[in-house]
CSV table of C-alpha atoms in Angstrom, one decimal:
chain,number,residue,atom,x,y,z
A,1,MET,CA,13.1,39.2,-64.5
A,2,SER,CA,15.6,39.1,-61.6
A,3,ALA,CA,16.2,36.5,-59.0
A,4,THR,CA,18.5,38.7,-56.9
A,5,THR,CA,15.9,40.7,-55.0
A,6,ALA,CA,15.2,39.3,-51.6
A,7,PRO,CA,11.6,38.0,-51.2
A,8,VAL,CA,9.2,39.2,-48.5
A,9,ASN,CA,9.7,36.7,-45.7
A,10,GLY,CA,6.9,35.9,-43.4
A,11,ARG,CA,4.0,38.4,-42.9
A,12,VAL,CA,1.6,35.4,-42.7
A,13,ALA,CA,1.3,34.5,-46.4
A,14,HIS,CA,1.3,35.8,-50.0
A,15,TRP,CA,-2.4,35.1,-50.1
A,16,PHE,CA,-3.1,38.2,-48.1
A,17,ALA,CA,-2.4,41.2,-50.3
A,18,GLU,CA,-2.9,43.3,-47.1
A,19,LEU,CA,-3.2,41.9,-43.6
A,20,PRO,CA,-6.8,42.5,-42.4
A,21,SER,CA,-7.7,44.8,-39.5
A,22,PRO,CA,-8.9,42.4,-36.7
A,23,ARG,CA,-12.4,42.4,-35.6
A,24,PRO,CA,-13.1,43.5,-32.0
A,25,ALA,CA,-11.9,41.3,-29.2
A,26,LEU,CA,-14.3,39.6,-26.8
A,27,PRO,CA,-15.6,42.4,-24.6
A,28,GLY,CA,-16.2,40.4,-21.5
A,29,ASP,CA,-18.2,37.4,-20.4
A,30,ARG,CA,-20.8,36.2,-22.9
A,31,ASP,CA,-23.3,33.3,-23.3
A,32,ALA,CA,-23.9,31.3,-26.4
A,33,ASP,CA,-25.5,28.0,-27.6
A,34,VAL,CA,-22.3,27.0,-29.4
A,35,CYS,CA,-18.9,28.4,-28.9
A,36,VAL,CA,-16.4,27.6,-31.7
A,37,VAL,CA,-12.7,28.1,-30.8
A,38,GLY,CA,-10.7,29.0,-34.0
A,39,ALA,CA,-11.7,31.1,-37.0
A,40,GLY,CA,-10.0,29.0,-39.6
A,41,MET,CA,-11.8,26.8,-42.2
A,42,THR,CA,-12.9,24.2,-39.7
A,43,GLY,CA,-14.4,26.8,-37.3
A,44,LEU,CA,-16.1,28.9,-40.0
A,45,TRP,CA,-17.5,26.0,-42.0
A,46,THR,CA,-18.9,24.6,-38.7
A,47,ALA,CA,-20.5,28.0,-37.8
A,48,TYR,CA,-21.9,28.2,-41.4
A,49,TYR,CA,-23.6,24.8,-41.3
A,50,LEU,CA,-24.9,25.2,-37.8
A,51,LYS,CA,-26.6,28.5,-38.7
A,52,LYS,CA,-27.9,27.2,-42.0
A,53,SER,CA,-29.4,24.1,-40.2
A,54,ASP,CA,-30.8,26.1,-37.2
A,55,PRO,CA,-30.8,29.9,-37.6
A,56,SER,CA,-32.0,30.3,-34.0
A,57,LEU,CA,-28.7,29.0,-32.6
A,58,ARG,CA,-26.5,31.6,-31.0
A,59,VAL,CA,-23.0,30.8,-32.4
A,60,THR,CA,-19.9,32.6,-31.2
A,61,VAL,CA,-16.4,32.1,-32.7
A,62,LEU,CA,-13.3,33.0,-30.8
A,63,GLU,CA,-10.0,33.6,-32.7
A,64,ALA,CA,-6.5,34.3,-31.3
A,65,GLU,CA,-5.5,36.6,-34.2
A,66,PHE,CA,-7.7,37.0,-37.3
A,67,ALA,CA,-9.8,34.7,-39.5
A,68,GLY,CA,-7.4,32.7,-41.6
A,69,PHE,CA,-4.3,33.5,-39.6
A,70,GLY,CA,-3.3,29.8,-39.3
A,71,ALA,CA,-3.0,27.1,-41.9
A,72,SER,CA,-6.4,28.1,-43.5
A,73,GLY,CA,-4.7,31.3,-44.9
A,74,ARG,CA,-1.3,29.8,-45.5
A,75,ASN,CA,-1.8,26.5,-47.3
A,76,GLY,CA,-1.2,25.5,-50.9
A,77,GLY,CA,-4.8,26.0,-52.1
A,78,TRP,CA,-5.6,22.3,-52.8
A,79,ALA,CA,-9.3,21.4,-52.3
A,80,SER,CA,-8.6,17.7,-52.9
A,81,GLY,CA,-10.3,14.4,-52.2
A,82,LEU,CA,-7.2,13.1,-50.4
A,83,ILE,CA,-8.2,11.3,-47.2
A,84,PRO,CA,-6.5,12.6,-44.0
A,85,GLY,CA,-5.7,9.2,-42.8
A,86,ALA,CA,-4.4,5.7,-43.5
A,87,ARG,CA,-7.1,3.9,-45.4
A,88,ASP,CA,-5.8,0.4,-44.9
A,89,ARG,CA,-5.3,0.7,-41.2
A,90,LEU,CA,-8.6,2.4,-40.6
A,91,ALA,CA,-10.4,-0.3,-42.6
A,92,ARG,CA,-9.0,-2.9,-40.2
A,93,THR,CA,-10.6,-1.1,-37.3
A,94,TYR,CA,-13.8,0.3,-38.8
A,95,GLY,CA,-14.5,-1.9,-41.8
A,96,ARG,CA,-13.8,-1.5,-45.5
A,97,ASP,CA,-17.3,-0.1,-46.3
A,98,ALA,CA,-16.8,2.7,-43.8
A,99,VAL,CA,-13.6,3.8,-45.4
A,100,LEU,CA,-15.0,3.5,-48.9
A,101,ASP,CA,-17.8,5.8,-47.9
A,102,TRP,CA,-15.3,8.2,-46.3
A,103,GLN,CA,-13.4,8.4,-49.6
A,104,GLN,CA,-16.6,9.1,-51.5
A,105,ALA,CA,-17.6,11.8,-49.0
A,106,MET,CA,-14.3,13.5,-49.4
A,107,ASN,CA,-14.6,13.5,-53.2
A,108,GLU,CA,-18.1,15.0,-52.9
A,109,ALA,CA,-16.9,17.6,-50.5
A,110,VAL,CA,-14.7,19.1,-53.2
A,111,ASP,CA,-17.9,19.9,-55.2
A,112,GLU,CA,-19.7,21.0,-52.0
A,113,ILE,CA,-17.0,23.7,-51.4
A,114,ILE,CA,-17.4,24.9,-55.0
A,115,ALA,CA,-21.2,25.0,-54.7
A,116,VAL,CA,-21.2,27.0,-51.4
A,117,ALA,CA,-18.7,29.5,-52.7
A,118,ALA,CA,-20.9,30.1,-55.8
A,119,ARG,CA,-24.1,30.3,-53.7
A,120,GLU,CA,-22.7,32.7,-51.2
A,121,GLY,CA,-20.8,34.9,-53.6
A,122,ILE,CA,-17.3,33.9,-52.3
A,123,ASP,CA,-14.8,34.7,-55.0
A,124,ALA,CA,-11.9,32.4,-54.2
A,125,ASP,CA,-10.7,31.8,-57.8
A,126,ILE,CA,-11.7,28.2,-57.7
A,127,VAL,CA,-10.9,26.0,-60.7
A,128,LYS,CA,-11.6,22.3,-60.6
A,129,GLY,CA,-8.6,21.2,-62.7
A,130,GLY,CA,-7.7,18.0,-60.9
A,131,THR,CA,-4.2,17.0,-59.7
A,132,LEU,CA,-1.2,15.9,-61.6
A,133,ARG,CA,1.4,13.9,-59.8
A,134,VAL,CA,4.7,13.2,-61.3
A,135,ALA,CA,7.6,10.7,-60.7
A,136,ARG,CA,11.1,11.7,-61.7
A,137,THR,CA,13.0,8.5,-60.6
A,138,PRO,CA,12.3,4.8,-61.0
A,139,ALA,CA,11.5,4.4,-57.3
A,140,GLN,CA,9.1,7.3,-57.4
A,141,ALA,CA,7.4,5.7,-60.5
A,142,THR,CA,7.0,2.5,-58.5
A,143,ARG,CA,5.3,4.4,-55.6
A,144,LEU,CA,3.1,6.3,-58.1
A,145,ARG,CA,1.8,3.1,-59.6
A,146,HIS,CA,1.1,1.7,-56.2
A,147,LYS,CA,-0.9,4.9,-55.3
A,148,ILE,CA,-3.0,4.5,-58.4
A,149,GLU,CA,-3.7,0.8,-57.5
A,150,GLN,CA,-4.7,1.9,-54.0
A,151,ASP,CA,-7.0,4.6,-55.4
A,152,HIS,CA,-8.7,2.0,-57.5
A,153,GLU,CA,-9.0,-0.4,-54.5
A,154,TRP,CA,-10.6,2.4,-52.5
A,155,GLY,CA,-13.3,3.5,-55.0
A,156,VAL,CA,-11.5,6.1,-57.1
A,157,PRO,CA,-11.2,4.5,-60.6
A,158,GLU,CA,-10.9,8.0,-62.1
A,159,SER,CA,-7.3,8.2,-61.0
A,160,VAL,CA,-5.2,7.2,-64.0
A,161,LEU,CA,-1.6,6.6,-64.8
A,162,LEU,CA,0.0,8.8,-67.5
A,163,THR,CA,3.0,8.3,-69.8
A,164,PRO,CA,5.6,11.1,-69.7
A,165,ALA,CA,4.1,12.5,-73.0
A,166,GLU,CA,0.6,12.5,-71.5
A,167,SER,CA,1.9,14.1,-68.3
A,168,ALA,CA,3.6,16.8,-70.4
A,169,ARG,CA,0.3,17.7,-72.1
A,170,HIS,CA,-0.8,18.9,-68.6
A,171,ILE,CA,2.5,20.5,-67.5
A,172,ALA,CA,5.9,20.3,-69.1
A,173,ILE,CA,7.8,19.0,-66.1
A,174,ASP,CA,11.5,18.1,-66.8
A,175,GLY,CA,12.6,14.5,-66.4
A,176,VAL,CA,9.3,12.8,-65.8
A,177,THR,CA,9.3,9.0,-65.8
A,178,ALA,CA,5.6,8.6,-65.1
A,179,GLY,CA,2.6,10.7,-64.2
A,180,ALA,CA,-0.8,10.3,-62.6
A,181,TYR,CA,-4.0,12.3,-62.8
A,182,THR,CA,-7.2,12.5,-60.7
A,183,PRO,CA,-10.1,14.9,-61.3
A,184,HIS,CA,-10.9,15.2,-57.6
A,185,CYS,CA,-9.2,18.5,-56.8
A,186,ALA,CA,-9.8,22.2,-57.2
A,187,ARG,CA,-7.2,25.0,-57.1
A,188,LEU,CA,-8.3,28.0,-55.0
A,189,GLN,CA,-7.0,31.1,-53.2
A,190,PRO,CA,-7.2,29.9,-49.5
A,191,ALA,CA,-7.2,33.3,-47.8
A,192,ALA,CA,-10.0,34.5,-50.1
A,193,LEU,CA,-12.1,31.5,-49.2
A,194,VAL,CA,-11.6,31.8,-45.4
A,195,ARG,CA,-12.2,35.6,-45.4
A,196,GLY,CA,-15.3,35.1,-47.5
A,197,LEU,CA,-16.6,32.4,-45.1
A,198,ALA,CA,-16.1,34.8,-42.2
A,199,GLU,CA,-18.1,37.5,-43.9
A,200,THR,CA,-20.8,35.0,-44.9
A,201,VAL,CA,-21.3,33.6,-41.3
A,202,GLU,CA,-21.5,37.1,-40.0
A,203,ARG,CA,-24.3,37.9,-42.4
A,204,LEU,CA,-26.0,34.8,-41.0
A,205,GLY,CA,-25.8,36.1,-37.5
A,206,VAL,CA,-22.6,34.5,-36.2
A,207,THR,CA,-20.5,36.6,-33.8
A,208,ILE,CA,-16.7,36.5,-34.4
A,209,TYR,CA,-14.3,37.9,-31.8
A,210,GLU,CA,-10.7,38.2,-32.9
A,211,LYS,CA,-7.6,38.9,-30.9
A,212,SER,CA,-9.2,36.7,-28.3
A,213,PRO,CA,-6.9,33.7,-27.7
A,214,VAL,CA,-8.5,30.9,-25.7
A,215,THR,CA,-6.2,29.7,-22.9
A,216,ALA,CA,-8.3,26.7,-21.8
A,217,ILE,CA,-11.4,24.8,-22.8
A,218,GLU,CA,-13.5,23.4,-20.0
A,219,PRO,CA,-17.0,21.8,-19.9
A,220,GLY,CA,-19.4,24.5,-20.8
A,221,ARG,CA,-16.9,27.3,-21.3
A,222,ALA,CA,-14.0,28.7,-23.2
A,223,LEU,CA,-11.6,31.0,-21.2
A,224,THR,CA,-9.8,34.0,-22.5
A,225,ALA,CA,-7.9,36.9,-20.9
A,226,HIS,CA,-10.9,39.1,-22.0
A,227,GLY,CA,-13.6,37.0,-20.5
A,228,THR,CA,-15.3,33.7,-20.7
A,229,VAL,CA,-17.8,32.4,-23.2
A,230,ARG,CA,-20.3,30.0,-21.6
A,231,ALA,CA,-22.0,27.5,-23.9
A,232,PRO,CA,-23.4,24.0,-23.5
A,233,VAL,CA,-21.3,23.1,-26.5
A,234,VAL,CA,-17.7,24.2,-27.1
A,235,LEU,CA,-16.0,23.0,-30.3
A,236,ARG,CA,-12.2,23.0,-30.7
A,237,ALA,CA,-11.1,24.0,-34.2
A,238,THR,CA,-7.5,24.9,-33.5
A,239,GLU,CA,-5.6,22.5,-35.7
A,240,GLY,CA,-1.8,23.2,-35.6
A,241,PHE,CA,-2.2,25.5,-32.6
A,242,THR,CA,-3.9,22.9,-30.4
A,243,SER,CA,-0.7,22.2,-28.5
A,244,SER,CA,-0.9,25.7,-26.9
A,245,LEU,CA,-4.1,24.8,-25.0
A,246,LYS,CA,-4.0,23.5,-21.5
A,247,GLY,CA,-3.6,19.8,-21.3
A,248,LEU,CA,-3.2,19.3,-25.1
A,249,ARG,CA,0.5,19.7,-25.6
A,250,ARG,CA,0.9,16.1,-26.9
A,251,ALA,CA,-2.4,15.7,-28.6
A,252,TRP,CA,-1.3,16.7,-32.1
A,253,LEU,CA,2.1,17.4,-33.5
A,254,PRO,CA,2.4,20.9,-35.1
A,255,MET,CA,4.2,20.2,-38.3
A,256,ASN,CA,5.7,23.0,-40.3
A,257,SER,CA,5.3,23.4,-44.0
A,258,SER,CA,6.9,26.2,-46.1
A,259,MET,CA,6.0,27.9,-49.3
A,260,ILE,CA,7.4,30.3,-51.9
A,261,VAL,CA,5.7,32.2,-54.7
A,262,THR,CA,7.3,33.6,-57.8
A,263,GLU,CA,6.8,36.8,-59.6
A,264,PRO,CA,4.1,36.7,-62.3
A,265,LEU,CA,5.5,34.7,-65.3
A,266,PRO,CA,5.3,36.2,-68.8
A,267,GLU,CA,3.2,34.6,-71.5
A,268,ASP,CA,6.2,33.1,-73.4
A,269,ILE,CA,7.2,31.0,-70.4
A,270,TRP,CA,3.7,29.8,-69.8
A,271,LYS,CA,3.5,28.7,-73.4
A,272,GLU,CA,6.5,26.5,-72.7
A,273,ILE,CA,5.2,25.2,-69.4
A,274,GLY,CA,1.5,24.7,-70.3
A,275,TRP,CA,-0.5,24.3,-67.1
A,276,GLU,CA,-3.6,25.7,-68.9
A,277,GLY,CA,-5.9,23.5,-66.9
A,278,ARG,CA,-4.8,25.0,-63.5
A,279,GLU,CA,-4.2,21.5,-62.1
A,280,THR,CA,-2.6,21.3,-58.7
A,281,LEU,CA,0.8,19.7,-58.9
A,282,GLY,CA,2.6,17.2,-56.7
A,283,ASP,CA,5.4,14.6,-56.8
A,284,THR,CA,6.1,11.3,-55.1
A,285,ALA,CA,9.4,12.1,-53.4
A,286,HIS,CA,9.5,11.4,-49.7
A,287,GLY,CA,10.2,15.1,-49.1
A,288,HIS,CA,7.3,15.9,-51.3
A,289,MET,CA,6.4,19.2,-53.0
A,290,TYR,CA,3.0,20.7,-53.8
A,291,ALA,CA,2.3,23.6,-56.2
A,292,GLN,CA,-0.3,25.5,-58.1
A,293,ARG,CA,-0.5,28.1,-60.9
A,294,THR,CA,-2.0,31.1,-59.1
A,295,PRO,CA,-4.8,33.2,-60.4
A,296,ASP,CA,-2.3,36.0,-61.2
A,297,ASP,CA,0.0,33.6,-63.1
A,298,ARG,CA,2.6,32.9,-60.5
A,299,ILE,CA,3.8,29.6,-59.3
A,300,ALA,CA,3.3,28.8,-55.6
A,301,ILE,CA,5.3,25.8,-54.4
A,302,GLY,CA,5.6,24.3,-51.0
A,303,GLY,CA,7.4,21.6,-49.0
A,304,ARG,CA,8.5,20.7,-45.4
A,305,GLY,CA,11.5,23.0,-44.7
A,306,VAL,CA,12.1,22.7,-40.9
A,307,PRO,CA,9.3,20.2,-40.1
A,308,TYR,CA,9.1,20.5,-36.3
A,309,ARG,CA,10.2,22.9,-33.5
A,310,PHE,CA,11.2,21.4,-30.1
A,311,GLY,CA,8.4,21.5,-27.5
A,312,SER,CA,5.7,21.8,-30.1
A,313,ARG,CA,6.4,25.5,-30.5
A,314,THR,CA,4.6,27.3,-33.3
A,315,ASP,CA,5.8,30.2,-35.3
A,316,ASP,CA,3.6,33.3,-35.6
A,317,SER,CA,5.3,35.5,-38.2
A,318,GLY,CA,5.6,32.8,-40.8
A,319,ARG,CA,9.3,33.5,-41.5
A,320,VAL,CA,11.3,30.8,-43.5
A,321,SER,CA,15.0,30.1,-43.3
A,322,ASP,CA,17.1,31.2,-46.3
A,323,ARG,CA,18.1,27.5,-46.7
A,324,THR,CA,14.5,26.5,-47.1
A,325,ILE,CA,13.8,29.2,-49.6
A,326,GLY,CA,16.9,28.0,-51.6
A,327,GLN,CA,15.7,24.4,-51.4
A,328,LEU,CA,12.2,25.2,-52.7
A,329,THR,CA,13.7,27.4,-55.4
A,330,GLN,CA,16.0,24.6,-56.5
A,331,THR,CA,13.1,22.1,-56.6
A,332,LEU,CA,11.1,24.5,-58.8
A,333,GLN,CA,14.0,25.1,-61.2
A,334,ARG,CA,14.8,21.4,-61.5
A,335,MET,CA,11.2,20.5,-62.3
A,336,LEU,CA,10.6,23.6,-64.5
A,337,PRO,CA,14.0,24.8,-65.9
A,338,GLN,CA,11.9,27.5,-67.6
A,339,THR,CA,11.7,29.3,-64.3
A,340,THR,CA,15.5,29.7,-63.9
A,341,GLY,CA,16.1,33.4,-63.2
A,342,VAL,CA,12.5,34.0,-62.1
A,343,ARG,CA,12.3,36.1,-59.0
A,344,VAL,CA,10.8,34.7,-55.8
A,345,ASP,CA,8.5,37.4,-54.4
A,346,HIS,CA,7.3,35.9,-51.1
A,347,ALA,CA,8.2,33.1,-48.7
A,348,TRP,CA,6.2,31.9,-45.6
A,349,CYS,CA,5.4,28.9,-43.5
A,350,GLY,CA,2.6,27.6,-41.3
A,351,VAL,CA,1.7,24.7,-39.1
A,352,LEU,CA,-0.6,21.7,-39.7
A,353,ALA,CA,-1.7,19.2,-37.1
A,354,VAL,CA,-0.5,15.5,-37.2
A,355,PRO,CA,-2.1,13.0,-34.9
A,356,ARG,CA,0.1,10.1,-33.6
A,357,ASP,CA,-1.4,7.6,-36.1
A,358,TRP,CA,-1.6,10.2,-38.9
A,359,SER,CA,-5.4,10.0,-39.1
A,360,ALA,CA,-7.7,12.9,-38.5
A,361,THR,CA,-10.5,12.9,-36.0
A,362,VAL,CA,-13.9,14.5,-35.4
A,363,GLY,CA,-16.0,14.0,-32.3
A,364,LEU,CA,-18.3,15.3,-29.6
A,365,ASP,CA,-18.2,14.2,-25.9
A,366,ARG,CA,-21.9,14.5,-25.0
A,367,ALA,CA,-21.1,14.2,-21.3
A,368,THR,CA,-19.0,17.5,-21.3
A,369,GLY,CA,-20.4,19.1,-24.5
A,370,THR,CA,-16.8,19.4,-25.8
A,371,GLY,CA,-16.2,18.7,-29.5
A,372,TRP,CA,-13.2,18.7,-31.8
A,373,ALA,CA,-12.1,18.3,-35.4
A,374,GLY,CA,-8.6,18.3,-36.9
A,375,GLY,CA,-5.4,16.5,-37.4
A,376,TYR,CA,-5.7,16.8,-41.2
A,377,VAL,CA,-2.1,15.9,-41.9
A,378,GLY,CA,-1.9,18.5,-44.7
A,379,HIS,CA,-5.1,17.6,-46.4
A,380,GLY,CA,-7.3,20.2,-44.6
A,381,VAL,CA,-8.9,22.4,-47.2
A,382,THR,CA,-11.5,19.8,-48.1
A,383,SER,CA,-11.4,17.9,-44.8
A,384,THR,CA,-12.5,21.0,-42.9
A,385,ASN,CA,-15.7,21.2,-44.9
A,386,LEU,CA,-16.6,17.5,-44.3
A,387,ALA,CA,-15.5,17.8,-40.6
A,388,ALA,CA,-17.8,20.8,-40.1
A,389,ARG,CA,-20.8,19.1,-41.6
A,390,THR,CA,-20.0,16.1,-39.4
A,391,LEU,CA,-19.7,18.3,-36.3
A,392,THR,CA,-23.0,20.0,-37.2
A,393,ASP,CA,-24.8,16.6,-37.3
A,394,LEU,CA,-23.2,15.6,-33.9
A,395,VAL,CA,-24.2,18.9,-32.2
A,396,LEU,CA,-27.8,18.6,-33.5
A,397,LYS,CA,-28.0,15.0,-32.5
A,398,ARG,CA,-28.6,13.7,-36.0
A,399,ASP,CA,-27.7,10.1,-36.9
A,400,THR,CA,-26.4,10.5,-40.4
A,401,ARG,CA,-24.1,9.0,-43.0
A,402,LEU,CA,-21.4,11.5,-41.8
A,403,THR,CA,-21.6,10.6,-38.2
A,404,ARG,CA,-20.9,7.0,-39.1
A,405,LEU,CA,-17.7,7.7,-41.0
A,406,PRO,CA,-14.5,6.1,-39.5
A,407,TRP,CA,-13.0,9.4,-38.3
A,408,THR,CA,-16.0,10.2,-36.1
A,409,GLY,CA,-14.9,9.5,-32.5
A,410,HIS,CA,-11.6,8.1,-33.6
A,411,ARG,CA,-8.9,8.3,-30.9
A,412,PRO,CA,-5.4,8.5,-32.4
A,413,GLY,CA,-3.4,8.5,-29.1
A,414,THR,CA,-0.9,11.0,-27.9
A,415,TRP,CA,2.7,11.8,-29.0
A,416,GLU,CA,5.7,10.9,-26.9
A,417,PRO,CA,7.1,13.5,-24.5
A,418,GLU,CA,10.2,15.5,-25.3
A,419,PRO,CA,13.0,15.0,-26.3
A,420,PHE,CA,11.7,11.8,-27.9
A,421,ARG,CA,9.1,13.7,-30.0
A,422,TRP,CA,11.7,16.0,-31.5
A,423,LEU,CA,14.2,13.2,-32.0
A,424,GLY,CA,11.7,11.0,-33.7
A,425,VAL,CA,10.5,13.7,-36.2
A,426,ARG,CA,14.0,14.8,-36.9
A,427,GLY,CA,15.2,11.3,-37.5
A,428,LEU,CA,12.2,10.6,-39.7
A,429,TYR,CA,13.0,13.5,-42.0
A,430,VAL,CA,16.7,12.8,-42.1
A,431,ALA,CA,15.8,9.3,-43.3
A,432,TYR,CA,13.4,10.7,-45.9
A,433,ARG,CA,16.2,13.0,-47.3
A,434,LEU,CA,18.6,10.2,-47.4
A,435,ALA,CA,16.1,8.0,-49.2
A,436,ASP,CA,15.4,10.7,-51.8
A,437,ARG,CA,19.1,11.1,-52.3
A,438,HIS,CA,19.6,7.3,-52.9
A,439,GLU,CA,16.7,7.2,-55.3
A,440,ALA,CA,17.9,10.2,-57.3
A,441,GLY,CA,21.2,8.2,-57.7
A,442,GLY,CA,19.3,5.6,-59.6
A,443,ARG,CA,17.9,3.1,-57.1
A,444,THR,CA,15.1,1.4,-59.0
A,445,ARG,CA,13.1,0.4,-55.9
A,446,THR,CA,11.8,2.3,-52.9
A,447,SER,CA,14.7,2.9,-50.5
A,448,PRO,CA,14.7,0.6,-47.4
A,449,ILE,CA,15.5,3.7,-45.4
A,450,ALA,CA,12.2,5.3,-46.4
A,451,THR,CA,10.4,2.0,-45.7
A,452,VAL,CA,11.7,2.0,-42.1
A,453,ALA,CA,10.9,5.7,-41.7
A,454,ASP,CA,7.3,5.1,-42.9
A,455,LEU,CA,6.9,2.4,-40.3
A,456,ILE,CA,8.2,4.6,-37.5
A,457,ALA,CA,6.0,7.5,-38.7
A,458,ARG,CA,2.8,5.6,-38.8
A,459,ARG,CA,3.3,3.4,-35.7
A,460,PRO,CA,0.1,3.8,-33.5
């Protein structure tokens, strides 16, 4: 093994062994019953459930690049029950029972993804191994205990605290002071899932046009340089790329997250590390990390890197700075010293959407026929499935349990104009880095710097 060879940098993500040849672009004006903008997981799951519910619907999907080009093909591969929102605050607005039901629906959605993949023959290397979270400082342990208490309060009694020895029986992380485990998560290969979904909906009769970026969404139509799709219902499923659409620059913040993946690790290292259950792995640092053991026995690990680009700009190539690659490599080696000297094969980044109140939203404006879903704050793999089923019920005018969940019709507000947007995000992450540094130095309680940063971040 050698750590000196420079990794592939960008080229969308490691999850694509080869970048796919795009489907044909929109060949001119077309009509449809439902037009979905975006061929990521939200858009494709929505197309799937619409066609399964009503095969007569003419469903057209428009995609700027290719299916899975955005966060759907670049993420960490966690299909988790984590809610994309602040449970306490949403309960004050929508009621405790509504949030409890939302949490239950998220947990159930993990199993729904597994069931659909099996039924439709989508091989996405899914293993429901749960999630292990670890604390490596006293302050992190305090936060971890609080998270477990919150899970119990919100109807997830299966989340349990672990001693360092119990944590090590899952994965032998160095320096663990406390651990936590929840069964409500599945590891998967995200690009395989999204590409499989695209092929599945095409078999059902959905039309996908790629290389057809939508420039504007108006009542009854989606506009591209190649033509216009006219439909009484137009659904926006653009997540981190929403800011590129006319009039939506400040709707959601496109937050960057970066990843690296190692070369395949040999059997002797895996014997030291463990990780036989294919759990997803996270920590409780403010600049948190997330990781998985890949199907081909690599370690994929991610974190924030450069969190935000001025003016809500988004990166297309997925290139990561050398500094970020170095930081993620150091994080991996500190947690798993067994990986010292292991080569990093690939680095990439992508954007996720963050609403102003850090809570996702799903909705349909019946007056205009315009619908939306997104703002998953990094918890999108499972949320996209639940959002798509919610959108399907809204489009088909069904009053269901899903249409009454607290994110349905939720209005999170808009972000501040520049330069305040950039300054706020930059200040937030500087504070988080300082807080992690203080806590690594032995602070036994959560840093007050981090507390202030959290208040700023989550201010409505």
